[in-house]
Tab-separated table of C-alpha atoms and ligand atoms in Angstrom:
chain	number	residue	atom	x	y	z
A	47	MET	CA	-32.297	-83.796	44.040
A	48	PRO	CA	-29.860	-82.057	46.406
A	49	PHE	CA	-26.692	-83.361	47.956
A	50	ILE	CA	-26.836	-83.872	51.748
A	51	ILE	CA	-24.217	-83.214	54.441
A	52	THR	CA	-24.312	-85.738	57.301
A	53	ASP	CA	-22.727	-86.287	60.700
A	54	PRO	CA	-19.033	-86.853	59.889
A	55	CYS	CA	-19.032	-83.087	59.264
A	56	ILE	CA	-19.623	-82.591	62.979
A	57	GLU	CA	-16.188	-82.106	64.588
A	58	THR	CA	-14.603	-81.768	61.114
A	59	LYS	CA	-16.214	-78.682	59.552
A	60	ASP	CA	-13.106	-77.900	57.514
A	61	THR	CA	-15.002	-76.217	54.632
A	62	ALA	CA	-13.140	-78.169	51.934
A	63	CYS	CA	-16.514	-78.591	50.205
A	64	VAL	CA	-17.164	-74.847	50.241
A	65	ASP	CA	-13.927	-74.250	48.354
A	66	VAL	CA	-15.001	-76.429	45.411
A	67	CYS	CA	-18.727	-75.679	45.190
A	68	PRO	CA	-19.305	-73.694	41.973
A	69	VAL	CA	-22.542	-72.083	43.141
A	70	ASP	CA	-21.674	-71.200	46.768
A	71	CYS	CA	-24.620	-73.157	48.160
A	72	ILE	CA	-22.821	-74.617	51.208
A	73	HIS	CA	-23.008	-72.541	54.391
A	74	PRO	CA	-21.796	-71.173	56.631
A	75	ARG	CA	-18.457	-70.342	55.029
A	76	LYS	CA	-15.453	-69.638	57.259
A	77	ASP	CA	-15.702	-65.925	56.475
A	78	GLU	CA	-19.345	-65.734	57.562
A	79	PRO	CA	-20.164	-64.792	61.167
A	80	GLU	CA	-22.446	-67.812	61.534
A	81	PHE	CA	-19.501	-70.197	61.123
A	82	ALA	CA	-18.398	-70.230	64.754
A	83	GLN	CA	-21.781	-71.288	66.103
A	84	ALA	CA	-22.727	-73.845	63.438
A	85	THR	CA	-22.206	-77.453	64.490
A	86	MET	CA	-21.855	-78.573	60.880
A	87	LEU	CA	-22.302	-77.208	57.372
A	88	TYR	CA	-25.472	-77.385	55.280
A	89	ILE	CA	-26.272	-77.562	51.568
A	90	HIS	CA	-29.100	-75.349	50.316
A	91	PRO	CA	-31.344	-77.849	48.515
A	92	GLU	CA	-32.646	-75.460	45.880
A	93	GLU	CA	-29.295	-73.873	45.052
A	94	CYS	CA	-27.327	-77.125	44.733
A	95	ILE	CA	-26.890	-78.018	41.053
A	96	ASP	CA	-25.945	-81.650	41.739
A	97	CYS	CA	-22.493	-81.299	40.211
A	98	GLY	CA	-20.875	-83.685	42.704
A	99	ALA	CA	-17.690	-81.656	43.183
A	100	CYS	CA	-18.060	-81.571	46.960
A	101	VAL	CA	-18.138	-85.345	47.447
A	102	PRO	CA	-14.479	-86.193	46.708
A	103	ALA	CA	-13.381	-82.961	48.439
A	104	CYS	CA	-14.795	-84.035	51.797
A	105	PRO	CA	-12.064	-85.732	53.863
A	106	VAL	CA	-14.600	-87.650	55.951
A	107	ALA	CA	-17.116	-88.672	53.249
A	108	ALA	CA	-19.916	-86.742	54.925
A	109	ILE	CA	-21.778	-85.846	51.715
A	110	TYR	CA	-24.351	-88.097	50.065
A	111	GLU	CA	-25.494	-87.551	46.495
A	112	SER	CA	-29.235	-87.611	47.129
A	113	ILE	CA	-31.985	-88.023	49.669
A	114	ASP	CA	-32.394	-91.636	48.581
A	115	ALA	CA	-28.693	-92.367	49.013
A	116	THR	CA	-28.638	-90.934	52.532
A	117	PRO	CA	-28.572	-93.798	55.080
A	118	SER	CA	-31.591	-94.255	57.329
A	119	ASN	CA	-29.754	-93.089	60.446
A	120	GLN	CA	-28.827	-89.841	58.671
A	121	LYS	CA	-32.227	-89.009	57.191
A	122	ASP	CA	-33.037	-86.587	60.013
A	123	LEU	CA	-30.189	-84.410	58.783
A	124	ILE	CA	-31.871	-84.001	55.389
A	125	ASP	CA	-34.243	-81.580	57.105
A	126	ALA	CA	-31.351	-79.785	58.798
A	127	ASN	CA	-29.798	-79.132	55.366
A	128	ALA	CA	-33.197	-78.078	54.030
A	129	VAL	CA	-34.152	-75.585	56.737
A	130	TYR	CA	-30.795	-73.906	57.364
A	131	ARG	CA	-30.568	-70.374	55.999
A	132	ASN	CA	-27.554	-68.225	56.705
A	133	GLY	CA	-28.474	-65.082	58.582
A	134	ASP	CA	-31.979	-66.298	59.466
A	135	ALA	CA	-31.807	-66.844	63.222
A	136	ASP	CA	-34.958	-68.974	63.373
A	137	ALA	CA	-33.902	-71.213	60.499
A	138	MET	CA	-30.406	-71.589	61.925
A	139	ALA	CA	-31.817	-72.497	65.334
A	140	ARG	CA	-34.157	-75.077	63.792
A	141	ALA	CA	-31.308	-76.708	61.884
A	142	GLU	CA	-29.101	-76.763	64.957
A	143	GLU	CA	-31.926	-78.314	67.013
A	144	ILE	CA	-32.193	-81.141	64.486
A	145	VAL	CA	-28.437	-81.686	64.673
A	146	LYS	CA	-28.451	-81.688	68.477
A	147	ALA	CA	-31.310	-84.201	68.506
A	148	HIS	CA	-29.387	-86.349	66.026
A	149	VAL	CA	-26.290	-86.326	68.248
A	150	ALA	CA	-28.398	-87.233	71.295
A	151	ALA	CA	-30.146	-90.056	69.446
A	152	GLN	CA	-26.966	-91.614	68.037
A	153	PRO	CA	-24.503	-91.968	70.961
A	154	ALA	CA	-22.754	-95.050	69.568
A	155	LEU	CA	-22.275	-93.487	66.159
A	156	MET	CA	-21.111	-90.164	67.538
A	157	ALA	CA	-18.559	-91.916	69.754
A	158	ILE	CA	-16.770	-93.030	66.587
A	159	PRO	CA	-14.104	-90.566	65.382
A	160	ALA	CA	-15.473	-88.349	62.605
A	161	ALA	CA	-13.045	-89.749	60.047
A	162	GLU	CA	-14.395	-93.275	60.596
A	163	ARG	CA	-18.050	-92.420	61.139
A	164	GLN	CA	-19.267	-92.655	57.553
A	165	ALA	CA	-18.040	-96.248	57.308
A	166	ALA	CA	-20.280	-97.048	60.265
A	167	HIS	CA	-23.413	-95.416	58.837
A	168	ALA	CA	-24.691	-98.647	57.388
A	169	SER	CA	-24.310	-100.625	60.616
A	170	HIS	CA	-25.728	-98.229	63.209
B	266	SF4	S1	-23.162	-81.058	44.456
B	266	SF4	FE1	-22.083	-79.278	43.538
B	266	SF4	S2	-23.537	-77.609	43.732
B	266	SF4	FE2	-24.233	-79.183	45.133
B	266	SF4	S3	-23.283	-78.691	47.097
B	266	SF4	FE3	-21.903	-80.124	46.053
B	266	SF4	S4	-20.420	-78.822	44.977
B	266	SF4	FE4	-22.200	-77.500	45.519
B	267	SF4	S1	-15.779	-81.050	53.365
B	267	SF4	FE1	-17.042	-82.503	54.548
B	267	SF4	S2	-16.369	-82.263	56.686
B	267	SF4	FE2	-15.601	-80.516	55.525
B	267	SF4	S3	-17.151	-78.939	55.857
B	267	SF4	FE3	-17.671	-79.975	53.937
B	267	SF4	S4	-19.104	-81.622	54.518
B	267	SF4	FE4	-18.109	-80.877	56.384
């Protein structure tokens, strides 16, 4: 069961998770051309080995350990993680559409600073 990146990554996107992932399954990396246009980062669900190293590395607690652990108001982003593929323009566009729809659907949550957003996941 893959780990999932959620909305505190939006506006943070510092790639601390990328630096600790042993299998390079989090994209886009800073040195990839897709980085500038990506609203957040995504974990490839089939490449993730569930090691958990990325969770404590994330300064805004954006990463959940499983689909089941992902809060209900973040479940739409499970698909964004699943469909994103670096270098595949269609897949990248589909992931970004999901993220944009998430932002539009969650105005109260997105108004909270990224560093405090995860704490509000349960109550929004
Ligand atoms: S759980 Fe491990 S393998 Fe999966 S994204 Fe995090 S660091 Fe990478
Ligand atoms: S460490 Fe957290 S905020 Fe930073 S890029 Fe990874 S998921 Fe996003």
